[in-house]
PDB file of N, CA and C in Angstrom:
ATOM      1  N   MET F   1       0.757  -1.207   0.151  1.00  0.00           N
ATOM      2  CA  MET F   1       0.029  -0.082  -0.053  1.00  0.00           C
ATOM      3  C   MET F   1       0.908   1.216  -0.011  1.00  0.00           C
ATOM      4  N   GLU F   2       1.926   1.380   0.597  1.00  0.00           N
ATOM      5  CA  GLU F   2       2.863   2.561   0.735  1.00  0.00           C
ATOM      6  C   GLU F   2       3.393   2.806  -0.644  1.00  0.00           C
ATOM      7  N   GLU F   3       3.640   1.977  -1.516  1.00  0.00           N
ATOM      8  CA  GLU F   3       4.363   2.178  -2.826  1.00  0.00           C
ATOM      9  C   GLU F   3       3.262   3.052  -3.700  1.00  0.00           C
ATOM     10  N   PRO F   4       1.968   2.603  -3.844  1.00  0.00           N
ATOM     11  CA  PRO F   4       1.063   3.484  -4.743  1.00  0.00           C
ATOM     12  C   PRO F   4       0.812   4.868  -4.073  1.00  0.00           C
ATOM     13  N   ILE F   5       0.915   4.795  -2.744  1.00  0.00           N
ATOM     14  CA  ILE F   5       0.747   6.256  -2.058  1.00  0.00           C
ATOM     15  C   ILE F   5       1.984   7.046  -2.466  1.00  0.00           C
ATOM     16  N   ARG F   6       3.174   6.498  -2.455  1.00  0.00           N
ATOM     17  CA  ARG F   6       4.346   7.341  -2.615  1.00  0.00           C
ATOM     18  C   ARG F   6       4.237   7.754  -4.033  1.00  0.00           C
ATOM     19  N   GLU F   7       3.725   6.912  -5.002  1.00  0.00           N
ATOM     20  CA  GLU F   7       3.650   7.335  -6.294  1.00  0.00           C
ATOM     21  C   GLU F   7       2.624   8.452  -6.602  1.00  0.00           C
ATOM     22  N   ILE F   8       1.592   8.333  -5.842  1.00  0.00           N
ATOM     23  CA  ILE F   8       0.542   9.573  -5.809  1.00  0.00           C
ATOM     24  C   ILE F   8       1.038  10.937  -5.306  1.00  0.00           C
ATOM     25  N   VAL F   9       1.839  10.697  -4.278  1.00  0.00           N
ATOM     26  CA  VAL F   9       2.392  11.846  -3.619  1.00  0.00           C
ATOM     27  C   VAL F   9       3.455  12.426  -4.561  1.00  0.00           C
ATOM     28  N   ALA F  10       4.198  11.532  -5.393  1.00  0.00           N
ATOM     29  CA  ALA F  10       5.148  12.084  -6.176  1.00  0.00           C
ATOM     30  C   ALA F  10       4.730  12.804  -7.421  1.00  0.00           C
ATOM     31  N   ARG F  11       3.508  12.249  -7.915  1.00  0.00           N
ATOM     32  CA  ARG F  11       2.763  12.814  -9.063  1.00  0.00           C
ATOM     33  C   ARG F  11       1.914  14.075  -8.706  1.00  0.00           C
ATOM     34  N   HIS F  12       1.485  14.010  -7.547  1.00  0.00           N
ATOM     35  CA  HIS F  12       0.490  15.278  -7.193  1.00  0.00           C
ATOM     36  C   HIS F  12       0.993  16.174  -6.064  1.00  0.00           C
ATOM     37  N   GLY F  13       2.006  15.806  -5.354  1.00  0.00           N
ATOM     38  CA  GLY F  13       2.482  16.700  -4.238  1.00  0.00           C
ATOM     39  C   GLY F  13       3.221  17.752  -4.518  1.00  0.00           C
ATOM     40  N   ARG F  14       3.981  17.867  -5.688  1.00  0.00           N
ATOM     41  CA  ARG F  14       4.836  19.027  -5.926  1.00  0.00           C
ATOM     42  C   ARG F  14       5.951  19.145  -5.030  1.00  0.00           C
ATOM     43  N   LEU F  15       6.552  18.108  -4.527  1.00  0.00           N
ATOM     44  CA  LEU F  15       7.605  18.169  -3.453  1.00  0.00           C
ATOM     45  C   LEU F  15       8.804  18.706  -4.044  1.00  0.00           C
ATOM     46  N   THR F  16       9.607  19.123  -3.258  1.00  0.00           N
ATOM     47  CA  THR F  16      11.017  19.849  -3.732  1.00  0.00           C
ATOM     48  C   THR F  16      12.062  18.700  -3.644  1.00  0.00           C
ATOM     49  N   ARG F  17      11.831  17.421  -3.151  1.00  0.00           N
ATOM     50  CA  ARG F  17      12.629  16.357  -3.244  1.00  0.00           C
ATOM     51  C   ARG F  17      12.111  15.213  -3.724  1.00  0.00           C
ATOM     52  N   ALA F  18      12.865  14.390  -4.402  1.00  0.00           N
ATOM     53  CA  ALA F  18      12.543  13.171  -5.051  1.00  0.00           C
ATOM     54  C   ALA F  18      11.831  12.087  -4.017  1.00  0.00           C
ATOM     55  N   ILE F  19      10.828  11.580  -4.365  1.00  0.00           N
ATOM     56  CA  ILE F  19       9.973  10.788  -3.479  1.00  0.00           C
ATOM     57  C   ILE F  19      10.791   9.627  -2.808  1.00  0.00           C
ATOM     58  N   SER F  20      11.739   9.141  -3.778  1.00  0.00           N
ATOM     59  CA  SER F  20      12.685   8.091  -3.153  1.00  0.00           C
ATOM     60  C   SER F  20      13.641   8.653  -1.845  1.00  0.00           C
ATOM     61  N   GLU F  21      13.754   9.905  -1.890  1.00  0.00           N
ATOM     62  CA  GLU F  21      14.494  10.496  -0.737  1.00  0.00           C
ATOM     63  C   GLU F  21      13.621  10.858   0.474  1.00  0.00           C
ATOM     64  N   VAL F  22      12.410  10.623   0.412  1.00  0.00           N
ATOM     65  CA  VAL F  22      11.499  11.033   1.541  1.00  0.00           C
ATOM     66  C   VAL F  22      11.248   9.849   2.476  1.00  0.00           C
ATOM     67  N   ALA F  23      11.484  10.078   3.672  1.00  0.00           N
ATOM     68  CA  ALA F  23      11.197   8.983   4.617  1.00  0.00           C
ATOM     69  C   ALA F  23       9.792   9.141   5.151  1.00  0.00           C
ATOM     70  N   GLY F  24       9.262   8.103   5.803  1.00  0.00           N
ATOM     71  CA  GLY F  24       7.916   7.972   5.951  1.00  0.00           C
ATOM     72  C   GLY F  24       7.475   9.051   7.089  1.00  0.00           C
ATOM     73  N   GLY F  25       8.401   9.459   7.917  1.00  0.00           N
ATOM     74  CA  GLY F  25       8.000  10.455   8.925  1.00  0.00           C
ATOM     75  C   GLY F  25       8.457  11.974   8.448  1.00  0.00           C
ATOM     76  N   ASP F  26       8.930  12.181   7.438  1.00  0.00           N
ATOM     77  CA  ASP F  26       9.347  13.532   6.878  1.00  0.00           C
ATOM     78  C   ASP F  26       8.000  14.328   6.787  1.00  0.00           C
ATOM     79  N   ASP F  27       8.224  15.627   7.112  1.00  0.00           N
ATOM     80  CA  ASP F  27       7.165  16.717   6.974  1.00  0.00           C
ATOM     81  C   ASP F  27       6.874  16.964   5.504  1.00  0.00           C
ATOM     82  N   LEU F  28       5.797  16.461   4.860  1.00  0.00           N
ATOM     83  CA  LEU F  28       5.672  16.842   3.451  1.00  0.00           C
ATOM     84  C   LEU F  28       5.527  18.269   3.221  1.00  0.00           C
ATOM     85  N   TYR F  29       4.845  19.104   4.095  1.00  0.00           N
ATOM     86  CA  TYR F  29       4.563  20.479   3.970  1.00  0.00           C
ATOM     87  C   TYR F  29       5.962  21.200   3.895  1.00  0.00           C
ATOM     88  N   SER F  30       6.858  20.741   4.810  1.00  0.00           N
ATOM     89  CA  SER F  30       8.155  21.517   4.626  1.00  0.00           C
ATOM     90  C   SER F  30       8.848  21.060   3.408  1.00  0.00           C
ATOM     91  N   LEU F  31       8.496  20.087   2.547  1.00  0.00           N
ATOM     92  CA  LEU F  31       9.115  19.566   1.386  1.00  0.00           C
ATOM     93  C   LEU F  31       8.284  20.153   0.056  1.00  0.00           C
ATOM     94  N   GLY F  32       7.202  21.018   0.454  1.00  0.00           N
ATOM     95  CA  GLY F  32       6.603  21.643  -0.634  1.00  0.00           C
ATOM     96  C   GLY F  32       5.094  21.416  -0.743  1.00  0.00           C
ATOM     97  N   LEU F  33       4.735  20.525  -0.261  1.00  0.00           N
ATOM     98  CA  LEU F  33       3.194  20.162  -0.164  1.00  0.00           C
ATOM     99  C   LEU F  33       2.396  21.514   0.239  1.00  0.00           C
ATOM    100  N   THR F  34       1.404  21.704  -0.653  1.00  0.00           N
ATOM    101  CA  THR F  34       0.515  22.820  -0.191  1.00  0.00           C
ATOM    102  C   THR F  34      -0.777  22.308  -0.073  1.00  0.00           C
ATOM    103  N   SER F  35      -1.778  23.191   0.462  1.00  0.00           N
ATOM    104  CA  SER F  35      -3.051  22.727   0.725  1.00  0.00           C
ATOM    105  C   SER F  35      -3.680  22.258  -0.682  1.00  0.00           C
ATOM    106  N   HIS F  36      -3.415  22.961  -1.591  1.00  0.00           N
ATOM    107  CA  HIS F  36      -4.036  22.520  -2.964  1.00  0.00           C
ATOM    108  C   HIS F  36      -3.551  21.427  -3.337  1.00  0.00           C
ATOM    109  N   ALA F  37      -2.149  20.982  -3.281  1.00  0.00           N
ATOM    110  CA  ALA F  37      -1.566  19.777  -3.695  1.00  0.00           C
ATOM    111  C   ALA F  37      -2.077  18.786  -2.850  1.00  0.00           C
ATOM    112  N   ALA F  38      -2.296  18.967  -1.637  1.00  0.00           N
ATOM    113  CA  ALA F  38      -2.935  17.764  -0.523  1.00  0.00           C
ATOM    114  C   ALA F  38      -4.210  17.481  -1.077  1.00  0.00           C
ATOM    115  N   VAL F  39      -5.172  18.296  -1.552  1.00  0.00           N
ATOM    116  CA  VAL F  39      -6.446  17.959  -1.993  1.00  0.00           C
ATOM    117  C   VAL F  39      -6.237  17.233  -3.165  1.00  0.00           C
ATOM    118  N   ASN F  40      -5.251  17.416  -4.235  1.00  0.00           N
ATOM    119  CA  ASN F  40      -5.074  16.504  -5.340  1.00  0.00           C
ATOM    120  C   ASN F  40      -4.615  15.144  -5.070  1.00  0.00           C
ATOM    121  N   VAL F  41      -3.765  15.035  -3.959  1.00  0.00           N
ATOM    122  CA  VAL F  41      -3.252  13.870  -3.281  1.00  0.00           C
ATOM    123  C   VAL F  41      -4.597  13.051  -2.795  1.00  0.00           C
ATOM    124  N   MET F  42      -5.329  13.607  -1.984  1.00  0.00           N
ATOM    125  CA  MET F  42      -6.345  13.148  -1.404  1.00  0.00           C
ATOM    126  C   MET F  42      -7.417  12.485  -2.501  1.00  0.00           C
ATOM    127  N   LEU F  43      -7.598  13.373  -3.558  1.00  0.00           N
ATOM    128  CA  LEU F  43      -8.549  12.834  -4.604  1.00  0.00           C
ATOM    129  C   LEU F  43      -7.984  11.545  -5.306  1.00  0.00           C
ATOM    130  N   ALA F  44      -6.679  11.724  -5.594  1.00  0.00           N
ATOM    131  CA  ALA F  44      -6.175  10.580  -6.320  1.00  0.00           C
ATOM    132  C   ALA F  44      -6.067   9.423  -5.419  1.00  0.00           C
ATOM    133  N   ILE F  45      -5.858   9.500  -4.222  1.00  0.00           N
ATOM    134  CA  ILE F  45      -5.816   8.155  -3.186  1.00  0.00           C
ATOM    135  C   ILE F  45      -7.260   7.735  -3.215  1.00  0.00           C
ATOM    136  N   GLU F  46      -8.335   8.479  -3.058  1.00  0.00           N
ATOM    137  CA  GLU F  46      -9.665   8.108  -2.954  1.00  0.00           C
ATOM    138  C   GLU F  46      -9.883   7.308  -4.396  1.00  0.00           C
ATOM    139  N   ASP F  47      -9.562   7.797  -5.384  1.00  0.00           N
ATOM    140  CA  ASP F  47      -9.839   7.110  -6.577  1.00  0.00           C
ATOM    141  C   ASP F  47      -9.054   5.603  -6.732  1.00  0.00           C
ATOM    142  N   ARG F  48      -7.803   5.763  -6.223  1.00  0.00           N
ATOM    143  CA  ARG F  48      -6.911   4.535  -6.223  1.00  0.00           C
ATOM    144  C   ARG F  48      -7.519   3.463  -5.435  1.00  0.00           C
ATOM    145  N   PHE F  49      -7.806   3.905  -4.233  1.00  0.00           N
ATOM    146  CA  PHE F  49      -8.287   2.861  -3.222  1.00  0.00           C
ATOM    147  C   PHE F  49      -9.684   2.649  -3.019  1.00  0.00           C
ATOM    148  N   ALA F  50     -10.522   3.420  -3.769  1.00  0.00           N
ATOM    149  CA  ALA F  50     -11.991   3.475  -3.628  1.00  0.00           C
ATOM    150  C   ALA F  50     -12.396   3.693  -2.287  1.00  0.00           C
ATOM    151  N   ILE F  51     -11.927   4.565  -1.663  1.00  0.00           N
ATOM    152  CA  ILE F  51     -12.212   5.120  -0.367  1.00  0.00           C
ATOM    153  C   ILE F  51     -12.848   6.587  -0.406  1.00  0.00           C
ATOM    154  N   GLU F  52     -13.316   7.141   0.766  1.00  0.00           N
ATOM    155  CA  GLU F  52     -13.651   8.620   0.804  1.00  0.00           C
ATOM    156  C   GLU F  52     -13.075   9.145   2.220  1.00  0.00           C
ATOM    157  N   PHE F  53     -12.374  10.044   2.257  1.00  0.00           N
ATOM    158  CA  PHE F  53     -11.970  10.667   3.394  1.00  0.00           C
ATOM    159  C   PHE F  53     -13.112  11.387   4.060  1.00  0.00           C
ATOM    160  N   PRO F  54     -13.288  11.138   5.319  1.00  0.00           N
ATOM    161  CA  PRO F  54     -14.368  12.007   6.099  1.00  0.00           C
ATOM    162  C   PRO F  54     -13.824  13.231   6.222  1.00  0.00           C
ATOM    163  N   ASP F  55     -14.729  14.238   6.557  1.00  0.00           N
ATOM    164  CA  ASP F  55     -14.362  15.646   7.060  1.00  0.00           C
ATOM    165  C   ASP F  55     -13.151  15.581   8.057  1.00  0.00           C
ATOM    166  N   SER F  56     -13.334  14.612   9.189  1.00  0.00           N
ATOM    167  CA  SER F  56     -12.571  14.668  10.158  1.00  0.00           C
ATOM    168  C   SER F  56     -11.097  14.238   9.821  1.00  0.00           C
ATOM    169  N   ASP F  57     -10.899  13.630   8.672  1.00  0.00           N
ATOM    170  CA  ASP F  57      -9.574  13.292   8.321  1.00  0.00           C
ATOM    171  C   ASP F  57      -8.924  14.328   7.326  1.00  0.00           C
ATOM    172  N   MET F  58      -9.544  15.253   6.872  1.00  0.00           N
ATOM    173  CA  MET F  58      -9.226  16.287   5.954  1.00  0.00           C
ATOM    174  C   MET F  58      -8.519  17.440   6.709  1.00  0.00           C
ATOM    175  N   SER F  59      -7.329  16.983   7.110  1.00  0.00           N
ATOM    176  CA  SER F  59      -6.444  17.928   7.920  1.00  0.00           C
ATOM    177  C   SER F  59      -5.095  17.996   7.604  1.00  0.00           C
ATOM    178  N   LYS F  60      -4.315  18.962   8.079  1.00  0.00           N
ATOM    179  CA  LYS F  60      -2.883  18.818   7.845  1.00  0.00           C
ATOM    180  C   LYS F  60      -2.143  17.715   8.469  1.00  0.00           C
ATOM    181  N   ASN F  61      -2.622  17.211   9.569  1.00  0.00           N
ATOM    182  CA  ASN F  61      -2.091  16.051  10.228  1.00  0.00           C
ATOM    183  C   ASN F  61      -2.251  14.822   9.369  1.00  0.00           C
ATOM    184  N   THR F  62      -3.375  14.653   8.783  1.00  0.00           N
ATOM    185  CA  THR F  62      -3.494  13.476   7.895  1.00  0.00           C
ATOM    186  C   THR F  62      -2.439  13.360   6.704  1.00  0.00           C
ATOM    187  N   PHE F  63      -2.266  14.563   6.104  1.00  0.00           N
ATOM    188  CA  PHE F  63      -1.439  14.539   4.984  1.00  0.00           C
ATOM    189  C   PHE F  63      -0.064  15.087   5.234  1.00  0.00           C
ATOM    190  N   GLY F  64       0.382  15.225   6.571  1.00  0.00           N
ATOM    191  CA  GLY F  64       1.651  15.812   6.836  1.00  0.00           C
ATOM    192  C   GLY F  64       2.831  14.780   6.629  1.00  0.00           C
ATOM    193  N   THR F  65       2.564  13.520   6.580  1.00  0.00           N
ATOM    194  CA  THR F  65       3.656  12.571   6.409  1.00  0.00           C
ATOM    195  C   THR F  65       3.121  11.385   5.650  1.00  0.00           C
ATOM    196  N   LEU F  66       4.151  10.752   4.967  1.00  0.00           N
ATOM    197  CA  LEU F  66       3.650   9.464   4.262  1.00  0.00           C
ATOM    198  C   LEU F  66       2.974   8.493   5.214  1.00  0.00           C
ATOM    199  N   ASP F  67       3.666   8.400   6.396  1.00  0.00           N
ATOM    200  CA  ASP F  67       3.158   7.389   7.446  1.00  0.00           C
ATOM    201  C   ASP F  67       1.747   7.707   7.810  1.00  0.00           C
ATOM    202  N   SER F  68       1.394   8.941   7.944  1.00  0.00           N
ATOM    203  CA  SER F  68       0.074   9.246   8.458  1.00  0.00           C
ATOM    204  C   SER F  68      -0.880   9.043   7.283  1.00  0.00           C
ATOM    205  N   ILE F  69      -0.375   9.248   6.025  1.00  0.00           N
ATOM    206  CA  ILE F  69      -1.465   9.057   4.805  1.00  0.00           C
ATOM    207  C   ILE F  69      -1.731   7.487   4.948  1.00  0.00           C
ATOM    208  N   VAL F  70      -0.699   6.760   4.902  1.00  0.00           N
ATOM    209  CA  VAL F  70      -0.844   5.278   4.986  1.00  0.00           C
ATOM    210  C   VAL F  70      -1.734   4.691   6.110  1.00  0.00           C
ATOM    211  N   ALA F  71      -1.429   5.244   7.307  1.00  0.00           N
ATOM    212  CA  ALA F  71      -2.101   4.770   8.334  1.00  0.00           C
ATOM    213  C   ALA F  71      -3.691   5.128   8.160  1.00  0.00           C
ATOM    214  N   THR F  72      -4.047   6.444   7.644  1.00  0.00           N
ATOM    215  CA  THR F  72      -5.230   6.753   7.444  1.00  0.00           C
ATOM    216  C   THR F  72      -5.932   5.946   6.402  1.00  0.00           C
ATOM    217  N   VAL F  73      -5.315   5.648   5.262  1.00  0.00           N
ATOM    218  CA  VAL F  73      -5.869   4.895   4.199  1.00  0.00           C
ATOM    219  C   VAL F  73      -6.078   3.342   4.749  1.00  0.00           C
ATOM    220  N   ARG F  74      -5.269   2.875   5.615  1.00  0.00           N
ATOM    221  CA  ARG F  74      -5.470   1.610   6.107  1.00  0.00           C
ATOM    222  C   ARG F  74      -6.720   1.622   6.950  1.00  0.00           C
ATOM    223  N   ARG F  75      -6.826   2.553   7.997  1.00  0.00           N
ATOM    224  CA  ARG F  75      -7.961   2.706   8.678  1.00  0.00           C
ATOM    225  C   ARG F  75      -9.227   2.745   8.027  1.00  0.00           C
ATOM    226  N   LEU F  76      -9.302   3.497   6.777  1.00  0.00           N
ATOM    227  CA  LEU F  76     -10.395   3.565   6.042  1.00  0.00           C
ATOM    228  C   LEU F  76     -10.622   2.442   5.165  1.00  0.00           C
ATOM    229  N   GLY F  77      -9.848   1.396   5.311  1.00  0.00           N
ATOM    230  CA  GLY F  77     -10.207   0.150   4.502  1.00  0.00           C
ATOM    231  C   GLY F  77      -9.424   0.139   3.077  1.00  0.00           C
ATOM    232  N   GLY F  78      -8.654   1.043   2.676  1.00  0.00           N
ATOM    233  CA  GLY F  78      -8.102   1.024   1.523  1.00  0.00           C
ATOM    234  C   GLY F  78      -6.966   0.085   1.180  1.00  0.00           C
TER     235      GLY F  78
END
């Protein structure tokens, strides 16, 4: 599950570092992720995993790290 999420973040996150250099706990916002890019990441993840993020998960904390994104997708059944 982590690899497809990495690919999505690489494609839509507009990070300043190659995704291969990003550790699971790195702050994606400090690496260039914006709120607009986070929405694009969220939409791509919803499509890929056939899930829907509830309003309570649409936060900077959810999309702040790869680890938090993966944990949320797992919890939502993706």
